[in-house]
Every structure is written in structure tokens, then in C-alpha cells.
Amino acid sequence: MWGIDYLKRLRSTRGFGVHSPLAFRMVTQVLRQDYAYYASGRLAELDTRGLPEHFADILFRLVCEFSPAAVWISPDLPRRDAVAEAVRLADSRTRFTDHPAEAQMIVATDTLPLVPDHGVAVMASSCSPGAFEGIERGCFTFSNGTWLVGVSRPDLPRQHFEVLF
């Protein structure tokens, strides 16, 4: 009934078997964290229809984790104002830019204009880690089948994690 692949995936989904400290922290402390943050009530009030479930929560946690100085939000992203509010709740010092090349965090739907060095990309659609194929430097990607988070750093190997978040 339950295949060996499912059991392996279930195990790594909780962080077991993930050897990189960055990837383990992403899985256990950011993507799969189940306790409430100080802004959880306000995040629940945001109108995020058209976005994946828990999108504002995960984006909030990513901003808290990586503290990007600038964020670029794709113009075609649904509920762009709610996404911006989730970023502001996480860090009021974060500025928004119209140029993806200036951003340390990219929030997009289907297409990534680029992913900055030492940056984070959040894709709000069902896509594959192939969206990060053009990146020559290291990149960890995390997906749950509905959306994708990528962390780019030159010192990282290319690795993909299927995580239930």
C-alpha cells in the first residue's frame, strides 16, 4: 500500500536524513514549524485567495529567517498587496524594489527573472525545481508539489528536497 519512496519522503519531510545544516534548519525551523508567530493572527486576516495555502505564513517565516534588504514581487502575482503586507509584518525595514536584480528575495508565480546570489526565491505555483536550472551557482530547492522555495548561495551544492509544508 505505501511504497518505499513514500516512506523515504515522509522521513526526510520531517528533516531526518537531511545532512546539510541549512537544509535541516529550513525544513524543521522554517517550512514545517507549527507554532504560532507573533503576527499569526494578522497573517490569517490577509486576503490570500488565489495563492497556495499558508503562503503568507511561509513567506513571513522566510523573511524572518533571511532578513532580505529588498524584495521583488512579480506584478502578475495574485493578491500582491497581501504578499507585501506579510513581508512588512516580518520585517518593516525590508524595502520593495521594481528591479529583480536589486532584490535578495524574489516572489513570483511561474517565471523567475533571476535568483540573486545569497538570495531566496519563492514560486507560488505548481512548478518543478527545473525553474532554477539556469542558475550556475549552488541552490537548494524545497517543494511540496504546490509551490517551490529556492535558496541560492555559491557555496551550496545543487539539491532538491520534497517537503510537506
mmCIF file of C-alpha atoms in Angstrom:
data_model
loop_
_atom_site.group_PDB
_atom_site.id
_atom_site.type_symbol
_atom_site.label_atom_id
_atom_site.label_comp_id
_atom_site.label_asym_id
_atom_site.label_seq_id
_atom_site.Cartn_x
_atom_site.Cartn_y
_atom_site.Cartn_z
ATOM 1 C CA MET A 1 0.000 0.000 0.000
ATOM 2 C CA TRP A 2 2.672 2.538 0.990
ATOM 3 C CA GLY A 3 5.703 2.395 -1.265
ATOM 4 C CA ILE A 4 9.276 2.661 -0.103
ATOM 5 C CA ASP A 5 9.591 6.032 -1.906
ATOM 6 C CA TYR A 6 6.705 7.428 0.118
ATOM 7 C CA LEU A 7 8.279 6.257 3.380
ATOM 8 C CA LYS A 8 11.656 7.789 2.443
ATOM 9 C CA ARG A 9 9.963 11.051 1.517
ATOM 10 C CA LEU A 10 7.957 11.072 4.752
ATOM 11 C CA ARG A 11 11.159 10.604 6.725
ATOM 12 C CA SER A 12 13.055 13.459 5.002
ATOM 13 C CA THR A 13 9.948 15.645 5.169
ATOM 14 C CA ARG A 14 10.486 15.981 8.888
ATOM 15 C CA GLY A 15 14.192 16.719 8.471
ATOM 16 C CA PHE A 16 15.570 13.237 9.178
ATOM 17 C CA GLY A 17 18.214 12.206 6.672
ATOM 18 C CA VAL A 18 18.873 15.821 5.639
ATOM 19 C CA HIS A 19 22.597 16.357 6.236
ATOM 20 C CA SER A 20 23.097 19.998 5.344
ATOM 21 C CA PRO A 21 22.626 22.238 8.409
ATOM 22 C CA LEU A 22 20.974 24.903 6.236
ATOM 23 C CA ALA A 23 18.538 22.437 4.674
ATOM 24 C CA PHE A 24 17.768 20.818 8.040
ATOM 25 C CA ARG A 25 17.058 24.236 9.578
ATOM 26 C CA MET A 26 14.862 25.190 6.608
ATOM 27 C CA VAL A 27 12.801 22.023 6.966
ATOM 28 C CA THR A 28 12.483 21.961 10.746
ATOM 29 C CA GLN A 29 12.509 25.643 11.752
ATOM 30 C CA VAL A 30 11.009 27.463 8.760
ATOM 31 C CA LEU A 31 8.922 25.296 6.431
ATOM 32 C CA ARG A 32 7.487 22.802 8.934
ATOM 33 C CA GLN A 33 7.284 24.998 12.022
ATOM 34 C CA ASP A 34 3.871 24.575 13.584
ATOM 35 C CA TYR A 35 3.929 27.055 16.451
ATOM 36 C CA ALA A 36 2.333 30.458 16.075
ATOM 37 C CA TYR A 37 4.372 33.564 15.386
ATOM 38 C CA TYR A 38 3.586 36.952 16.915
ATOM 39 C CA ALA A 39 1.863 38.004 13.674
ATOM 40 C CA SER A 40 -0.111 34.790 13.073
ATOM 41 C CA GLY A 41 -3.450 36.462 13.816
ATOM 42 C CA ARG A 42 -2.765 39.308 11.390
ATOM 43 C CA LEU A 43 -1.479 36.898 8.721
ATOM 44 C CA ALA A 44 -4.705 34.876 8.987
ATOM 45 C CA GLU A 45 -6.695 38.050 8.247
ATOM 46 C CA LEU A 46 -4.869 38.711 4.948
ATOM 47 C CA ASP A 47 -6.830 38.025 1.758
ATOM 48 C CA THR A 48 -4.671 35.391 0.063
ATOM 49 C CA ARG A 49 -7.264 33.841 -2.239
ATOM 50 C CA GLY A 50 -5.589 32.597 -5.394
ATOM 51 C CA LEU A 51 -2.335 31.823 -3.555
ATOM 52 C CA PRO A 52 -1.287 28.449 -2.146
ATOM 53 C CA GLU A 53 -2.458 27.593 1.350
ATOM 54 C CA HIS A 54 -0.228 29.018 4.111
ATOM 55 C CA PHE A 55 1.661 31.141 1.552
ATOM 56 C CA ALA A 56 1.679 34.256 3.756
ATOM 57 C CA ASP A 57 2.841 32.242 6.794
ATOM 58 C CA ILE A 58 5.765 30.631 4.979
ATOM 59 C CA LEU A 59 6.736 33.905 3.302
ATOM 60 C CA PHE A 60 6.661 35.593 6.718
ATOM 61 C CA ARG A 61 8.946 32.905 8.144
ATOM 62 C CA LEU A 62 11.329 33.143 5.189
ATOM 63 C CA VAL A 63 11.654 36.903 5.624
ATOM 64 C CA CYS A 64 12.279 36.425 9.359
ATOM 65 C CA GLU A 65 14.921 33.785 8.592
ATOM 66 C CA PHE A 66 16.818 35.545 5.793
ATOM 67 C CA SER A 67 16.124 39.262 6.519
ATOM 68 C CA PRO A 68 16.333 40.422 2.897
ATOM 69 C CA ALA A 69 17.120 44.125 2.440
ATOM 70 C CA ALA A 70 14.968 44.258 -0.702
ATOM 71 C CA VAL A 71 12.130 42.121 -2.068
ATOM 72 C CA TRP A 72 10.802 41.985 -5.630
ATOM 73 C CA ILE A 73 7.213 40.795 -6.029
ATOM 74 C CA SER A 74 6.120 39.759 -9.515
ATOM 75 C CA PRO A 75 3.495 42.123 -10.961
ATOM 76 C CA ASP A 76 1.368 39.155 -12.062
ATOM 77 C CA LEU A 77 1.240 37.604 -8.579
ATOM 78 C CA PRO A 78 -2.339 37.418 -7.260
ATOM 79 C CA ARG A 79 -3.034 39.365 -4.043
ATOM 80 C CA ARG A 80 0.235 41.272 -4.363
ATOM 81 C CA ASP A 81 -0.791 43.678 -1.591
ATOM 82 C CA ALA A 82 -1.362 40.803 0.873
ATOM 83 C CA VAL A 83 2.047 39.355 -0.008
ATOM 84 C CA ALA A 84 3.673 42.755 0.600
ATOM 85 C CA GLU A 85 1.877 43.050 3.943
ATOM 86 C CA ALA A 86 3.198 39.626 5.031
ATOM 87 C CA VAL A 87 6.728 40.831 4.215
ATOM 88 C CA ARG A 88 6.167 44.105 6.134
ATOM 89 C CA LEU A 89 4.871 42.216 9.175
ATOM 90 C CA ALA A 90 8.027 40.110 9.225
ATOM 91 C CA ASP A 91 10.477 42.997 8.854
ATOM 92 C CA SER A 92 9.390 46.599 8.498
ATOM 93 C CA ARG A 93 12.892 47.567 7.318
ATOM 94 C CA THR A 94 12.594 45.496 4.147
ATOM 95 C CA ARG A 95 12.094 47.658 1.087
ATOM 96 C CA PHE A 96 10.370 46.719 -2.147
ATOM 97 C CA THR A 97 12.056 47.152 -5.490
ATOM 98 C CA ASP A 98 10.844 47.275 -9.089
ATOM 99 C CA HIS A 99 14.060 45.667 -10.322
ATOM 100 C CA PRO A 100 14.604 41.968 -9.535
ATOM 101 C CA ALA A 101 18.373 42.394 -9.902
ATOM 102 C CA GLU A 102 18.378 44.574 -6.757
ATOM 103 C CA ALA A 103 16.424 42.106 -4.600
ATOM 104 C CA GLN A 104 17.635 39.480 -2.163
ATOM 105 C CA MET A 105 14.224 37.792 -2.276
ATOM 106 C CA ILE A 106 12.091 37.108 -5.347
ATOM 107 C CA VAL A 107 8.394 36.236 -5.059
ATOM 108 C CA ALA A 108 6.966 35.074 -8.386
ATOM 109 C CA THR A 109 4.384 32.814 -9.992
ATOM 110 C CA ASP A 110 5.643 30.746 -12.931
ATOM 111 C CA THR A 111 8.775 32.511 -14.134
ATOM 112 C CA LEU A 112 11.869 33.596 -12.285
ATOM 113 C CA PRO A 113 13.623 36.601 -13.779
ATOM 114 C CA LEU A 114 16.760 35.620 -11.851
ATOM 115 C CA VAL A 115 17.717 34.447 -8.417
ATOM 116 C CA PRO A 116 20.306 36.617 -6.676
ATOM 117 C CA ASP A 117 23.468 35.275 -5.049
ATOM 118 C CA HIS A 118 22.738 34.673 -1.390
ATOM 119 C CA GLY A 119 19.065 35.041 -2.213
ATOM 120 C CA VAL A 120 15.744 33.336 -1.810
ATOM 121 C CA ALA A 121 13.072 32.730 -4.437
ATOM 122 C CA VAL A 122 9.501 31.739 -3.697
ATOM 123 C CA MET A 123 7.384 30.403 -6.561
ATOM 124 C CA ALA A 124 3.651 30.484 -5.887
ATOM 125 C CA SER A 125 2.614 27.875 -8.400
ATOM 126 C CA SER A 126 2.988 24.225 -9.116
ATOM 127 C CA CYS A 127 6.391 24.101 -10.686
ATOM 128 C CA SER A 128 9.475 21.946 -10.700
ATOM 129 C CA PRO A 129 12.991 22.603 -9.491
ATOM 130 C CA GLY A 130 13.778 22.959 -13.200
ATOM 131 C CA ALA A 131 12.802 26.608 -12.772
ATOM 132 C CA PHE A 132 16.234 27.005 -11.187
ATOM 133 C CA GLU A 133 18.149 25.256 -13.987
ATOM 134 C CA GLY A 134 19.666 28.491 -15.328
ATOM 135 C CA ILE A 135 21.475 29.084 -12.055
ATOM 136 C CA GLU A 136 25.111 28.092 -12.304
ATOM 137 C CA ARG A 137 25.849 28.502 -8.612
ATOM 138 C CA GLY A 138 24.561 26.318 -5.798
ATOM 139 C CA CYS A 139 20.900 26.149 -4.973
ATOM 140 C CA PHE A 140 18.741 24.202 -2.545
ATOM 141 C CA THR A 141 15.142 23.846 -3.649
ATOM 142 C CA PHE A 142 12.247 22.780 -1.444
ATOM 143 C CA SER A 143 8.859 21.873 -2.894
ATOM 144 C CA ASN A 144 5.611 20.458 -1.635
ATOM 145 C CA GLY A 145 4.046 19.773 -5.028
ATOM 146 C CA THR A 146 2.091 23.032 -4.908
ATOM 147 C CA TRP A 147 4.846 25.606 -4.670
ATOM 148 C CA LEU A 148 8.609 25.933 -4.527
ATOM 149 C CA VAL A 149 11.193 27.704 -2.381
ATOM 150 C CA GLY A 150 14.780 28.071 -3.573
ATOM 151 C CA VAL A 151 17.801 29.226 -1.595
ATOM 152 C CA SER A 152 20.769 30.301 -3.680
ATOM 153 C CA ARG A 153 24.307 30.566 -2.365
ATOM 154 C CA PRO A 154 27.589 29.981 -4.202
ATOM 155 C CA ASP A 155 28.804 27.527 -1.552
ATOM 156 C CA LEU A 156 25.762 25.223 -1.802
ATOM 157 C CA PRO A 157 25.531 22.094 -3.923
ATOM 158 C CA ARG A 158 22.509 21.669 -6.179
ATOM 159 C CA GLN A 159 19.991 19.678 -4.208
ATOM 160 C CA HIS A 160 16.216 19.287 -4.185
ATOM 161 C CA PHE A 161 14.041 18.347 -1.194
ATOM 162 C CA GLU A 162 10.413 17.214 -1.306
ATOM 163 C CA VAL A 163 8.897 18.511 1.920
ATOM 164 C CA LEU A 164 5.344 18.545 3.251
ATOM 165 C CA PHE A 165 4.784 22.151 4.313
#
